[in-house]
Short mmCIF file of C-alpha atoms and ligand atoms in Angstrom, two decimals:
data_model
loop_
_atom_site.label_atom_id
_atom_site.label_comp_id
_atom_site.label_asym_id
_atom_site.label_seq_id
_atom_site.Cartn_x
_atom_site.Cartn_y
_atom_site.Cartn_z
CA MET A 1 -99.26 47.62 -40.06
CA ASN A 2 -97.54 46.96 -36.80
CA HIS A 3 -99.72 43.88 -36.38
CA THR A 4 -98.93 42.36 -39.77
CA ARG A 5 -95.29 43.07 -39.28
CA LEU A 6 -95.33 41.21 -36.00
CA GLU A 7 -97.08 38.31 -37.63
CA SER A 8 -94.60 38.11 -40.46
CA CYS A 9 -91.92 38.26 -37.84
CA HIS A 10 -93.32 35.27 -36.03
CA GLU A 11 -93.70 33.37 -39.24
CA SER A 12 -90.12 33.98 -40.20
CA PRO A 13 -88.28 30.72 -39.98
CA LEU A 14 -85.31 32.59 -38.64
CA LYS A 15 -87.35 33.71 -35.60
CA VAL A 16 -85.48 36.94 -35.13
CA TYR A 17 -87.79 38.10 -32.27
CA LYS A 18 -85.50 40.90 -31.27
CA PHE A 19 -86.31 42.81 -34.48
CA CYS A 20 -90.06 42.72 -33.84
CA PHE A 21 -89.93 45.18 -30.94
CA VAL A 22 -87.65 47.83 -32.33
CA PRO A 23 -89.19 51.31 -33.03
CA GLU A 24 -91.35 51.36 -36.16
CA LYS A 25 -89.17 53.37 -38.58
CA LEU A 26 -86.01 51.51 -37.75
CA GLY A 27 -88.00 48.23 -37.88
CA ASP A 28 -89.18 48.95 -41.43
CA MET A 29 -85.64 49.58 -42.51
CA VAL A 30 -84.50 46.35 -40.94
CA ILE A 31 -87.23 44.45 -42.77
CA LEU A 32 -86.25 46.12 -45.99
CA LEU A 33 -82.65 45.14 -45.36
CA ILE A 34 -83.66 41.56 -44.55
CA ARG A 35 -85.73 41.37 -47.75
CA PHE A 36 -82.83 42.77 -49.72
CA GLY A 37 -80.54 40.28 -48.05
CA ILE A 38 -82.83 37.39 -48.93
CA LEU A 39 -82.99 38.56 -52.53
CA VAL A 40 -79.21 38.77 -52.72
CA CYS A 41 -78.97 35.29 -51.20
CA LEU A 42 -81.46 33.95 -53.71
CA VAL A 43 -79.65 35.44 -56.70
CA ALA A 44 -76.33 34.27 -55.31
CA SER A 45 -77.54 30.72 -54.74
CA ILE A 46 -79.10 30.49 -58.19
CA SER A 47 -75.92 31.67 -59.83
CA LEU A 48 -73.90 29.30 -57.64
CA ALA A 49 -76.13 26.44 -58.68
CA LEU A 50 -75.81 27.39 -62.33
CA HIS A 51 -72.10 27.84 -62.02
CA SER A 52 -71.53 24.50 -60.30
CA ALA A 53 -73.64 22.79 -62.93
CA PHE A 54 -71.40 24.09 -65.69
CA SER A 55 -68.00 24.10 -64.08
CA LYS A 56 -65.69 21.59 -62.49
CA PRO A 57 -66.78 21.10 -58.89
CA ASP A 58 -63.26 21.11 -57.49
CA ARG A 59 -62.90 24.80 -58.26
CA TRP A 60 -65.67 25.58 -55.80
CA PHE A 61 -64.73 23.11 -53.14
CA PRO A 62 -60.95 22.79 -53.32
CA LEU A 63 -59.66 19.57 -51.84
CA PRO A 64 -57.09 19.84 -49.09
CA GLU A 65 -54.53 18.31 -51.46
CA HIS A 66 -54.17 21.72 -52.98
CA ILE A 67 -53.08 23.37 -49.77
CA ARG A 68 -49.42 23.98 -50.16
CA ALA A 69 -47.02 23.39 -47.30
CA VAL A 70 -43.60 24.32 -48.56
CA GLN A 71 -40.72 23.48 -46.23
CA ASN A 72 -38.87 26.76 -46.58
CA THR A 73 -40.15 29.11 -49.23
CA SER A 74 -36.80 30.78 -49.69
CA VAL A 75 -35.26 27.52 -50.87
CA ILE A 76 -37.87 26.03 -53.25
CA ASP A 77 -36.04 23.48 -55.35
CA ASN A 78 -37.70 22.93 -58.71
CA ARG A 79 -35.21 20.32 -59.83
CA PRO A 80 -36.63 16.88 -60.55
CA THR A 81 -37.15 14.41 -57.74
CA ASN A 82 -34.37 11.83 -57.37
CA ILE A 83 -33.63 8.98 -54.99
CA SER A 84 -31.98 11.27 -52.44
CA HIS A 85 -35.31 13.03 -51.85
CA LEU A 86 -36.90 9.86 -50.50
CA GLN A 87 -36.77 8.79 -46.86
CA PHE A 88 -37.61 5.14 -46.34
CA GLY A 89 -39.20 3.80 -43.17
CA ILE A 90 -39.00 0.02 -43.07
CA ALA A 91 -41.13 -1.82 -40.53
CA GLY A 92 -38.98 -4.47 -38.89
CA SER A 93 -38.71 -6.29 -35.61
CA ALA A 94 -35.60 -7.18 -33.64
CA ASN A 95 -36.26 -10.92 -33.77
CA THR A 96 -36.79 -11.26 -37.50
CA TRP A 97 -34.70 -8.47 -38.97
CA HIS A 98 -31.57 -10.56 -39.42
CA GLY A 99 -33.26 -13.16 -41.64
CA ARG A 100 -35.57 -10.76 -43.43
CA SER A 101 -32.84 -8.27 -44.28
CA ASN A 102 -31.84 -10.52 -47.21
CA TYR A 103 -34.69 -9.02 -49.21
CA THR A 104 -33.97 -5.44 -48.17
CA LYS A 105 -30.33 -5.89 -49.20
CA LEU A 106 -31.46 -6.59 -52.75
CA TRP A 107 -32.64 -3.04 -53.29
CA TRP A 108 -30.97 -0.94 -50.59
CA ASP A 109 -28.05 1.06 -51.93
CA PRO A 110 -26.10 2.66 -49.07
CA ASN A 111 -24.69 5.23 -51.48
CA THR A 112 -28.06 6.64 -52.51
CA THR A 113 -30.98 5.40 -50.41
CA ARG A 114 -31.84 7.18 -47.16
CA GLY A 115 -33.88 6.03 -44.22
CA TYR A 116 -34.08 3.48 -41.46
CA VAL A 117 -35.49 0.14 -40.48
CA TRP A 118 -37.54 0.70 -37.32
CA LEU A 119 -37.24 -2.01 -34.67
CA ASP A 120 -39.08 -2.64 -31.39
CA LYS A 121 -35.82 -3.10 -29.45
CA LYS A 122 -32.11 -3.52 -29.93
CA PRO A 123 -31.46 -6.57 -32.16
CA LYS A 124 -29.48 -9.46 -30.62
CA ILE A 125 -27.45 -10.01 -33.75
CA LEU A 126 -25.95 -6.73 -34.83
CA HIS A 127 -25.41 -6.14 -38.49
CA SER A 128 -21.93 -4.95 -39.24
CA ASP A 129 -23.16 -5.02 -42.79
CA ILE A 130 -23.26 -1.61 -44.46
CA LEU A 131 -25.47 -3.04 -47.19
CA VAL A 132 -28.56 -2.94 -44.96
CA PRO A 133 -30.37 0.18 -43.77
CA PRO A 134 -29.29 1.50 -40.37
CA TYR A 135 -31.81 0.88 -37.61
CA GLN A 136 -33.74 3.11 -35.23
CA ILE A 137 -35.63 1.95 -32.18
CA SER A 138 -39.26 3.06 -32.11
CA ARG A 139 -40.14 5.11 -29.04
CA GLY A 140 -43.28 6.11 -27.23
CA TRP A 141 -45.54 3.48 -28.77
CA THR A 142 -46.21 1.28 -25.74
CA ARG A 143 -48.46 3.86 -24.03
CA PHE A 144 -51.20 3.50 -26.65
CA LYS A 145 -54.28 1.46 -25.98
CA HIS A 146 -54.82 -1.37 -28.47
CA VAL A 147 -57.12 -4.34 -28.96
CA HIS A 148 -55.04 -6.42 -31.35
CA SER A 149 -51.27 -6.06 -31.62
CA ALA A 150 -49.15 -3.32 -30.11
CA SER A 151 -46.74 -3.58 -33.01
CA ALA A 152 -49.44 -2.30 -35.38
CA VAL A 153 -49.44 0.96 -33.37
CA ARG A 154 -45.65 1.07 -33.50
CA ILE A 155 -45.53 0.50 -37.25
CA ALA A 156 -48.26 3.06 -37.96
CA ARG A 157 -46.17 5.62 -36.07
CA ILE A 158 -43.08 5.10 -38.26
CA VAL A 159 -44.15 7.82 -40.65
CA TYR A 160 -44.50 10.21 -37.69
CA GLU A 161 -41.15 9.25 -36.22
CA SER A 162 -39.49 9.52 -39.64
CA PHE A 163 -40.87 13.03 -40.04
CA LYS A 164 -39.75 14.02 -36.53
CA LEU A 165 -36.14 13.17 -37.40
CA GLY A 166 -36.18 16.29 -39.57
CA LEU A 167 -33.70 15.08 -42.18
CA PRO A 168 -32.98 17.77 -44.80
CA ASN A 169 -34.47 17.83 -48.33
CA VAL A 170 -36.97 15.05 -47.85
CA ARG A 171 -39.81 15.19 -50.37
CA TRP A 172 -41.42 11.80 -49.79
CA PHE A 173 -41.70 9.39 -46.88
CA VAL A 174 -41.86 5.86 -48.24
CA MET A 175 -43.13 3.14 -45.90
CA GLY A 176 -42.60 -0.56 -46.48
CA ASP A 177 -42.22 -3.90 -44.75
CA ASP A 178 -39.00 -5.79 -44.22
CA ASP A 179 -40.11 -8.22 -46.95
CA THR A 180 -41.00 -5.49 -49.44
CA VAL A 181 -38.68 -5.23 -52.42
CA PHE A 182 -38.67 -1.76 -53.97
CA PHE A 183 -37.61 -0.97 -57.52
CA THR A 184 -36.33 2.42 -56.54
CA GLU A 185 -35.67 3.87 -60.00
CA ASN A 186 -39.27 3.22 -60.96
CA LEU A 187 -40.48 4.50 -57.59
CA VAL A 188 -38.69 7.79 -58.28
CA THR A 189 -40.24 7.94 -61.77
CA VAL A 190 -43.72 7.47 -60.31
CA LEU A 191 -43.32 9.94 -57.43
CA GLY A 192 -41.71 12.45 -59.78
CA LYS A 193 -45.11 12.94 -61.43
CA TYR A 194 -46.50 14.50 -58.25
CA ASP A 195 -45.75 17.70 -56.36
CA HIS A 196 -44.49 16.84 -52.88
CA ASN A 197 -45.62 20.28 -51.67
CA GLU A 198 -49.18 19.13 -52.06
CA MET A 199 -50.75 16.42 -49.93
CA TYR A 200 -50.47 13.00 -51.52
CA TYR A 201 -51.02 9.48 -50.26
CA ILE A 202 -49.83 7.09 -52.98
CA GLY A 203 -49.97 3.30 -53.05
CA GLY A 204 -52.01 0.32 -54.13
CA ASN A 205 -54.85 -1.97 -53.11
CA SER A 206 -54.85 -5.65 -52.35
CA GLU A 207 -55.14 -7.90 -55.40
CA SER A 208 -57.78 -9.99 -53.62
CA VAL A 209 -61.21 -8.36 -53.58
CA GLU A 210 -62.01 -10.06 -50.25
CA GLN A 211 -59.17 -8.10 -48.63
CA ASP A 212 -60.26 -4.76 -50.08
CA VAL A 213 -63.83 -5.38 -48.95
CA MET A 214 -62.66 -6.27 -45.44
CA HIS A 215 -60.29 -3.30 -45.14
CA SER A 216 -60.91 -0.60 -47.72
CA TYR A 217 -60.48 0.16 -51.37
CA ASN A 218 -59.28 3.60 -50.27
CA MET A 219 -56.41 2.20 -48.24
CA ALA A 220 -52.82 1.77 -49.43
CA PHE A 221 -51.86 -1.74 -48.31
CA GLY A 222 -48.68 -1.49 -46.28
CA GLY A 223 -46.74 -4.46 -47.60
CA GLY A 224 -46.80 -3.11 -51.14
CA GLY A 225 -45.39 0.10 -49.69
CA PHE A 226 -46.84 3.58 -49.88
CA ALA A 227 -45.56 7.12 -50.18
CA ILE A 228 -46.61 10.21 -48.24
CA SER A 229 -45.64 13.64 -49.51
CA TYR A 230 -43.80 16.00 -47.21
CA ALA A 231 -46.83 18.28 -47.04
CA LEU A 232 -49.09 15.45 -45.92
CA ALA A 233 -46.54 14.10 -43.43
CA ALA A 234 -46.43 17.55 -41.81
CA GLN A 235 -50.22 17.51 -41.28
CA LEU A 236 -50.24 13.87 -40.24
CA ALA A 237 -47.58 14.47 -37.60
CA LYS A 238 -49.91 17.00 -35.92
CA ILE A 239 -52.80 14.59 -35.49
CA MET A 240 -51.06 11.22 -35.37
CA ASP A 241 -51.04 10.49 -31.65
CA GLY A 242 -54.62 11.59 -31.03
CA CYS A 243 -55.65 9.66 -34.07
CA LEU A 244 -53.94 6.46 -32.91
CA SER A 245 -55.85 6.70 -29.62
CA ARG A 246 -59.14 7.04 -31.50
CA TYR A 247 -58.54 3.97 -33.64
CA PHE A 248 -57.24 1.70 -30.86
CA TYR A 249 -59.67 -1.03 -31.96
CA PHE A 250 -58.24 -1.32 -35.48
CA TYR A 251 -56.32 -4.36 -36.61
CA GLY A 252 -53.50 -3.25 -38.90
CA SER A 253 -50.97 -0.45 -39.05
CA ASP A 254 -51.78 0.51 -42.64
CA GLN A 255 -55.43 0.77 -41.63
CA ARG A 256 -54.56 3.25 -38.88
CA VAL A 257 -52.53 5.40 -41.26
CA TRP A 258 -55.40 5.32 -43.74
CA ALA A 259 -57.95 6.39 -41.12
CA CYS A 260 -55.76 9.28 -39.95
CA ILE A 261 -55.13 10.50 -43.50
CA HIS A 262 -58.84 10.35 -44.17
CA GLU A 263 -59.43 12.68 -41.24
CA ILE A 264 -57.24 15.20 -43.06
CA GLY A 265 -59.36 14.57 -46.15
CA VAL A 266 -56.74 13.23 -48.52
CA PRO A 267 -57.82 10.37 -50.80
CA LEU A 268 -55.61 7.51 -51.98
CA THR A 269 -53.85 8.06 -55.29
CA ARG A 270 -53.57 4.57 -56.78
CA GLU A 271 -50.48 3.59 -58.70
CA ASN A 272 -50.65 0.12 -60.22
CA GLY A 273 -46.95 -0.67 -59.86
CA PHE A 274 -47.18 -1.13 -56.05
CA HIS A 275 -47.83 -4.79 -55.30
CA GLN A 276 -49.08 -5.95 -51.95
CA PHE A 277 -49.19 -9.39 -53.62
CA ASP A 278 -52.09 -10.68 -51.57
CA ILE A 279 -52.19 -13.86 -53.63
CA ARG A 280 -51.32 -17.51 -52.95
CA GLY A 281 -49.55 -19.94 -55.18
CA ASN A 282 -47.57 -18.94 -58.22
CA PRO A 283 -47.54 -15.27 -59.28
CA TYR A 284 -46.37 -16.31 -62.76
CA GLY A 285 -49.57 -15.44 -64.62
CA PHE A 286 -49.64 -11.94 -63.16
CA LEU A 287 -45.98 -11.13 -63.82
CA ALA A 288 -46.23 -12.51 -67.36
CA ALA A 289 -49.01 -9.99 -68.10
CA HIS A 290 -48.19 -7.09 -65.80
CA PRO A 291 -50.16 -3.90 -66.50
CA LEU A 292 -48.21 -1.41 -68.59
CA VAL A 293 -46.91 0.67 -65.65
CA PRO A 294 -43.46 0.76 -64.05
CA LEU A 295 -42.91 -2.02 -61.50
CA VAL A 296 -42.55 -0.30 -58.11
CA SER A 297 -42.67 -3.03 -55.47
CA LEU A 298 -43.15 -6.72 -54.69
CA HIS A 299 -44.17 -8.28 -51.39
CA HIS A 300 -45.08 -11.59 -49.67
CA LEU A 301 -42.17 -13.26 -51.42
CA ASP A 302 -41.84 -16.03 -48.84
CA GLN A 303 -45.55 -16.81 -49.08
CA LEU A 304 -45.42 -17.30 -52.86
CA SER A 305 -43.83 -19.97 -55.04
CA PRO A 306 -40.44 -18.91 -56.35
CA PHE A 307 -40.85 -16.75 -59.46
CA PHE A 308 -38.38 -18.90 -61.40
CA PRO A 309 -38.75 -22.68 -61.45
CA ASN A 310 -36.24 -24.76 -59.53
CA GLN A 311 -34.76 -21.78 -57.71
CA THR A 312 -35.09 -20.23 -54.28
CA GLN A 313 -37.11 -17.04 -54.04
CA LEU A 314 -34.02 -15.06 -53.09
CA HIS A 315 -32.22 -16.34 -56.16
CA SER A 316 -35.28 -15.62 -58.32
CA MET A 317 -35.33 -12.03 -57.10
CA LYS A 318 -31.63 -11.63 -57.84
CA LYS A 319 -32.24 -12.82 -61.36
CA LEU A 320 -35.13 -10.43 -61.94
CA ILE A 321 -33.15 -7.56 -60.47
CA SER A 322 -30.16 -8.31 -62.73
CA ALA A 323 -32.41 -7.53 -65.71
CA TYR A 324 -33.99 -4.56 -63.91
CA HIS A 325 -30.58 -2.93 -63.52
CA ILE A 326 -30.08 -3.06 -67.28
CA ASP A 327 -33.41 -1.46 -68.15
CA PRO A 328 -35.38 -0.41 -65.05
CA ALA A 329 -38.39 1.04 -66.85
CA ARG A 330 -38.86 -2.06 -69.01
CA ILE A 331 -38.80 -4.78 -66.35
CA VAL A 332 -41.84 -7.12 -66.70
CA GLN A 333 -43.37 -4.85 -69.33
CA GLN A 334 -45.34 -6.81 -71.87
CA SER A 335 -44.75 -6.88 -75.62
CA ILE A 336 -46.86 -8.96 -77.93
CA CYS A 337 -46.08 -10.21 -81.40
CA TYR A 338 -47.43 -12.74 -83.88
CA ASP A 339 -45.71 -15.19 -86.21
CA HIS A 340 -48.34 -15.24 -88.92
CA LYS A 341 -46.60 -17.93 -90.98
CA ARG A 342 -46.61 -20.45 -88.15
CA ARG A 343 -49.74 -19.00 -86.56
CA TRP A 344 -48.07 -18.40 -83.22
CA SER A 345 -48.84 -15.74 -80.63
CA ILE A 346 -45.89 -14.61 -78.57
CA SER A 347 -46.07 -12.66 -75.33
CA ILE A 348 -42.91 -11.25 -73.77
CA SER A 349 -42.70 -10.03 -70.20
CA TRP A 350 -39.34 -8.35 -70.52
CA GLY A 351 -36.66 -9.61 -68.14
CA TYR A 352 -38.84 -12.43 -66.86
CA THR A 353 -40.67 -14.77 -69.22
CA ILE A 354 -41.91 -15.48 -72.74
CA GLN A 355 -44.98 -17.50 -73.67
CA ILE A 356 -45.61 -19.05 -77.08
CA TYR A 357 -49.11 -20.15 -78.01
CA THR A 358 -49.42 -22.28 -81.16
CA LYS A 359 -52.57 -20.46 -82.16
CA LEU A 360 -53.57 -16.86 -82.76
CA LEU A 361 -54.91 -15.28 -79.59
CA ILE A 362 -56.37 -11.80 -79.42
CA ALA A 363 -54.31 -9.17 -77.63
CA ALA A 364 -57.01 -8.70 -75.00
CA ASP A 365 -56.55 -12.35 -73.97
CA LEU A 366 -52.78 -12.19 -73.98
CA GLN A 367 -52.95 -9.16 -71.71
CA MET A 368 -55.18 -10.97 -69.21
CA PRO A 369 -53.17 -12.86 -66.55
CA LEU A 370 -53.37 -16.65 -66.54
CA GLN A 371 -54.72 -17.57 -63.16
CA THR A 372 -51.82 -19.46 -61.62
CA PHE A 373 -52.72 -18.20 -58.10
CA GLN A 374 -55.56 -17.98 -55.57
CA THR A 375 -56.94 -15.29 -53.30
CA TRP A 376 -55.05 -14.43 -50.13
CA ARG A 377 -57.46 -15.21 -47.34
CA SER A 378 -59.72 -17.96 -48.66
CA TRP A 379 -57.45 -19.52 -51.31
CA LYS A 380 -60.25 -19.21 -53.86
CA ASP A 381 -60.18 -18.69 -57.62
CA GLY A 382 -61.18 -15.04 -57.27
CA PRO A 383 -62.36 -12.43 -57.52
CA PHE A 384 -59.28 -10.28 -58.02
CA ILE A 385 -59.16 -6.59 -58.84
CA PHE A 386 -58.29 -7.56 -62.43
CA ASN A 387 -59.64 -10.19 -64.83
CA THR A 388 -57.93 -13.55 -65.14
CA ARG A 389 -57.96 -16.43 -67.64
CA PRO A 390 -58.17 -19.97 -66.33
CA MET A 391 -55.06 -22.10 -66.81
CA SER A 392 -56.21 -25.00 -68.97
CA SER A 393 -55.39 -28.52 -67.77
CA ASP A 394 -54.99 -29.60 -71.41
CA PRO A 395 -51.26 -29.33 -72.23
CA CYS A 396 -52.13 -28.50 -75.85
CA GLN A 397 -53.90 -25.34 -74.68
CA GLN A 398 -51.06 -24.19 -72.47
CA PRO A 399 -48.34 -21.91 -73.75
CA ALA A 400 -44.72 -23.05 -74.00
CA ARG A 401 -42.92 -21.11 -71.28
CA PHE A 402 -39.46 -19.63 -71.37
CA PHE A 403 -37.67 -18.02 -68.43
CA LEU A 404 -34.95 -15.40 -68.32
CA ASP A 405 -31.51 -16.98 -68.45
CA GLN A 406 -29.20 -14.04 -69.15
CA ALA A 407 -29.48 -10.30 -69.48
CA THR A 408 -26.73 -8.21 -71.00
CA LYS A 409 -26.30 -4.58 -71.79
CA VAL A 410 -25.49 -3.69 -75.37
CA GLY A 411 -23.82 -0.37 -76.00
CA LYS A 412 -25.25 2.60 -74.16
CA SER A 413 -28.92 2.04 -74.74
CA GLY A 414 -29.63 -1.52 -75.73
CA SER A 415 -30.01 -4.92 -74.17
CA ILE A 416 -30.14 -8.56 -75.11
CA THR A 417 -32.10 -10.91 -72.91
CA ILE A 418 -32.06 -14.66 -73.44
CA TYR A 419 -34.89 -16.90 -72.29
CA LYS A 420 -34.64 -20.68 -71.94
CA ARG A 421 -37.44 -23.13 -72.45
CA HIS A 422 -38.92 -24.55 -69.27
CA GLU A 423 -39.49 -28.28 -69.34
CA GLY A 424 -41.74 -28.92 -66.42
CA LYS A 425 -42.92 -32.23 -65.07
CA GLU A 426 -46.30 -31.52 -66.64
CA ALA A 427 -47.72 -33.76 -69.41
CA LYS A 428 -46.62 -32.82 -72.92
CA CYS A 429 -48.81 -32.05 -75.88
CA ASN A 430 -48.24 -34.57 -78.68
CA ARG A 431 -50.92 -33.41 -81.08
CA GLU A 432 -49.71 -32.87 -84.64
CA GLY A 433 -48.78 -29.33 -85.54
CA THR A 434 -48.87 -27.98 -82.00
CA ASN A 435 -45.33 -28.84 -81.10
CA ASN A 436 -42.74 -26.10 -81.05
CA GLU A 437 -39.96 -27.93 -79.28
CA GLU A 438 -37.49 -26.84 -81.90
CA VAL A 439 -37.46 -23.51 -80.05
CA GLN A 440 -35.29 -23.90 -76.99
CA ARG A 441 -33.90 -20.42 -76.52
CA ILE A 442 -35.25 -17.00 -77.39
CA ARG A 443 -33.15 -13.91 -77.74
CA VAL A 444 -34.81 -10.53 -77.39
CA SER A 445 -33.09 -7.32 -78.24
CA ALA A 446 -34.62 -4.10 -77.06
CA LEU A 447 -33.77 -0.46 -76.77
CA LYS A 448 -33.60 0.96 -73.27
CA LEU A 449 -36.93 2.42 -72.30
CA ASP A 450 -36.79 6.08 -71.37
CA PRO A 451 -38.53 6.67 -67.99
CA GLU A 452 -40.04 9.75 -69.66
CA TYR A 453 -42.19 7.26 -71.54
CA TRP A 454 -44.36 6.94 -68.44
CA LYS A 455 -45.00 10.66 -68.17
CA ASN A 456 -47.51 10.46 -71.02
CA VAL A 457 -50.30 7.98 -71.21
CA PRO A 458 -48.90 5.04 -73.19
CA LEU A 459 -50.39 4.89 -76.66
CA SER A 460 -50.52 1.14 -76.79
CA LEU A 461 -51.15 -1.64 -74.32
CA SER A 462 -48.22 -3.58 -75.68
CA LEU A 463 -44.77 -2.11 -75.53
CA PRO A 464 -42.69 -1.92 -78.71
CA LEU A 465 -39.21 -3.35 -78.15
CA SER A 466 -37.79 -0.39 -80.01
CA PRO A 467 -39.50 2.59 -81.63
CA HIS A 468 -39.16 1.13 -85.14
CA THR A 469 -39.68 -2.57 -84.86
CA HIS A 470 -42.64 -4.46 -83.55
CA ALA A 471 -41.39 -7.86 -84.63
CA CYS A 472 -39.74 -10.42 -82.41
CA THR A 473 -36.67 -12.31 -83.59
CA TYR A 474 -35.86 -15.70 -82.20
CA ASN A 475 -33.35 -18.43 -82.82
C1 NAG B 501 -34.76 29.01 -45.07
O1 NAG B 501 -33.54 28.75 -45.73
C2 NAG B 501 -32.63 29.84 -45.75
C3 NAG B 501 -31.44 29.45 -46.64
O2 NAG B 501 -30.98 28.16 -46.38
C4 NAG B 501 -32.21 30.14 -44.30
O3 NAG B 501 -31.31 31.23 -44.28
C5 NAG B 501 -33.47 30.49 -43.50
O4 NAG B 501 -33.12 30.69 -42.14
C6 NAG B 501 -34.49 29.35 -43.61
N1 NAG B 501 -35.73 29.77 -42.97
C7 NAG B 501 -36.40 29.01 -42.12
C8 NAG B 501 -37.65 29.58 -41.59
O5 NAG B 501 -36.01 27.88 -41.83
C1 NAG B 502 -30.83 15.07 -56.39
O1 NAG B 502 -31.24 16.39 -56.61
C2 NAG B 502 -30.57 17.36 -55.82
C3 NAG B 502 -31.19 18.70 -56.13
O2 NAG B 502 -32.51 18.74 -55.68
C4 NAG B 502 -29.09 17.34 -56.16
O3 NAG B 502 -28.41 18.27 -55.34
C5 NAG B 502 -28.55 15.95 -55.92
O4 NAG B 502 -27.19 15.90 -56.33
C6 NAG B 502 -29.35 14.91 -56.68
N1 NAG B 502 -28.89 13.60 -56.27
C7 NAG B 502 -28.77 12.57 -57.11
C8 NAG B 502 -28.35 11.27 -56.50
O5 NAG B 502 -28.99 12.68 -58.29
C1 NAG B 503 -30.59 -14.80 -45.27
O1 NAG B 503 -29.21 -15.00 -45.31
C2 NAG B 503 -28.67 -15.69 -44.18
C3 NAG B 503 -27.18 -15.78 -44.33
O2 NAG B 503 -26.67 -14.59 -44.87
C4 NAG B 503 -29.30 -17.07 -44.09
O3 NAG B 503 -28.84 -17.72 -42.92
C5 NAG B 503 -30.81 -16.94 -44.04
O4 NAG B 503 -31.43 -18.21 -44.08
C6 NAG B 503 -31.32 -16.13 -45.22
N1 NAG B 503 -32.74 -15.89 -45.09
C7 NAG B 503 -33.60 -16.06 -46.08
C8 NAG B 503 -35.01 -15.70 -45.79
O5 NAG B 503 -33.28 -16.43 -47.18
C1 NAG B 504 -20.57 3.34 -53.01
O1 NAG B 504 -19.67 4.30 -53.48
C2 NAG B 504 -18.31 3.96 -53.29
C3 NAG B 504 -17.45 5.14 -53.72
O2 NAG B 504 -17.94 5.71 -54.91
C4 NAG B 504 -17.98 2.70 -54.08
O3 NAG B 504 -16.67 2.31 -53.87
C5 NAG B 504 -18.92 1.57 -53.61
O4 NAG B 504 -18.72 0.42 -54.39
C6 NAG B 504 -20.37 2.01 -53.70
N1 NAG B 504 -21.18 1.00 -53.09
C7 NAG B 504 -22.21 0.43 -53.71
C8 NAG B 504 -22.95 -0.60 -52.94
O5 NAG B 504 -22.59 0.76 -54.82
C1 NAG B 505 -32.72 -27.88 -60.49
O1 NAG B 505 -31.56 -27.33 -59.87
C2 NAG B 505 -30.58 -28.26 -59.51
C3 NAG B 505 -29.48 -27.55 -58.76
O2 NAG B 505 -29.23 -26.27 -59.28
C4 NAG B 505 -30.08 -28.96 -60.77
O3 NAG B 505 -29.13 -29.94 -60.43
C5 NAG B 505 -31.25 -29.64 -61.49
O4 NAG B 505 -30.84 -30.19 -62.70
C6 NAG B 505 -32.34 -28.62 -61.76
N1 NAG B 505 -33.51 -29.28 -62.30
C7 NAG B 505 -34.15 -28.86 -63.39
C8 NAG B 505 -35.37 -29.64 -63.77
O5 NAG B 505 -33.79 -27.88 -64.03
#
């Protein structure tokens, strides 16, 4: 008896030698207890296995997103998120801020937006302009080891420094570059869907697959801007400096932030309205068939052709923004209609452009961007993170293009936008029956789109111009 017990003891994978030399009676009890324990473990693991097979896994292994970190539990504010709950952190540098601030001025509203542009040192030319964000000088960033640029460390730390300022009632920290243009009303709509007391890291990928492969599909690309919830910023602040030391060999600032957030275990929440715009050439095709999501940001404006022909990029942006102010939720949203009598397909990107094709094209094609641009790094024809259609060199296959000329508000909830035909230098199509030159101007009337529209999954891929009409009228 004693012998067999010893043997079984030695065979036990747990090798609990101590138990083998206890007095016999007590030893038997211990063995009984161990057997009972094993049985309980077995039953428990079987039921766990069964349970996990039939239930959602996240109930068993809650993600850290669900940890709540409320600022002050006695003052929980359940009112909806608005612009005043956002704190912006713009990455700038003393030498370039003066010239670059032209883009920031387009969206910064000193009466409502909060935050700072973070500079490496005091700028030589001081802005007396109240229309630009006030500046802060980054501190404590020079002591970090780095292989590539020191400014990447500095910029990665902006979220930490923004948090440390301790401004009241901040729900989201929004990071961006000095050439990022934010559409703040839409940004608020998007962030309003999420609970800032949970950990969220929200942004977008690069449009060029080569960039996502080189960096990460799980990274929010910094130029398109990204948002970090208060709860996540609080955790990030704790590990930031140690984390920056660990990733000294990284290249970019957004990559460092991504790596640190991944240590906390929070994945990227992708929102398709953030645009890093890692493309070269003309973004026309993309903006003419923007996905049906609110436009949140644009970037790399100086690296791209002007959005409107024969205009500077700054002027193009002003034009786009003039329509955005009239109907923020609808800007660059696509509506499609057909003129069956003339066999025309018409695609409207509200507030930007209209295309007329003198043939009937399926909606799936109209919703696929014309490839008027190349990839960011290698200037190739793809791949992108979305499908594209080639731009035909045959003028008869190309759509007639119209660009926004005027946008006016009508009453409390309507708008009229007028688009003018673009006569480029390109060859014209002279084939019989394909000419539509009689159309020079197109007038689109639409009802203001309620931001609530985005709270539910849109029912259609093409946006109706008003709830009751799906037809386009033109003159
Ligand atoms: C929370 O807010 C209340 C009301 O503003 C204040 O009295 C209290 O001191 C705050 N508590 C902490 C821990 O900050
Ligand atoms: C934003 O919401 C807060 C309440 O959380 C409110 O006090 C404030 O007036 C609102 N600000 C704007 C600009 O709507
Ligand atoms: C920004 O505006 C200033 C004058 O206000 C001008 O000198 C500068 O060239 C502009 N920069 C860009 C990028 O348009
Ligand atoms: C800010 O508010 C003040 C007072 O309401 C107003 O006079 C000013 O025009 C506003 N500024 C902007 C840029 O909207
Ligand atoms: C381009 O703009 C200039 C100056 O605004 C204007 O004189 C010219 O006619 C425009 N060209 C075309 C093709 O629209």
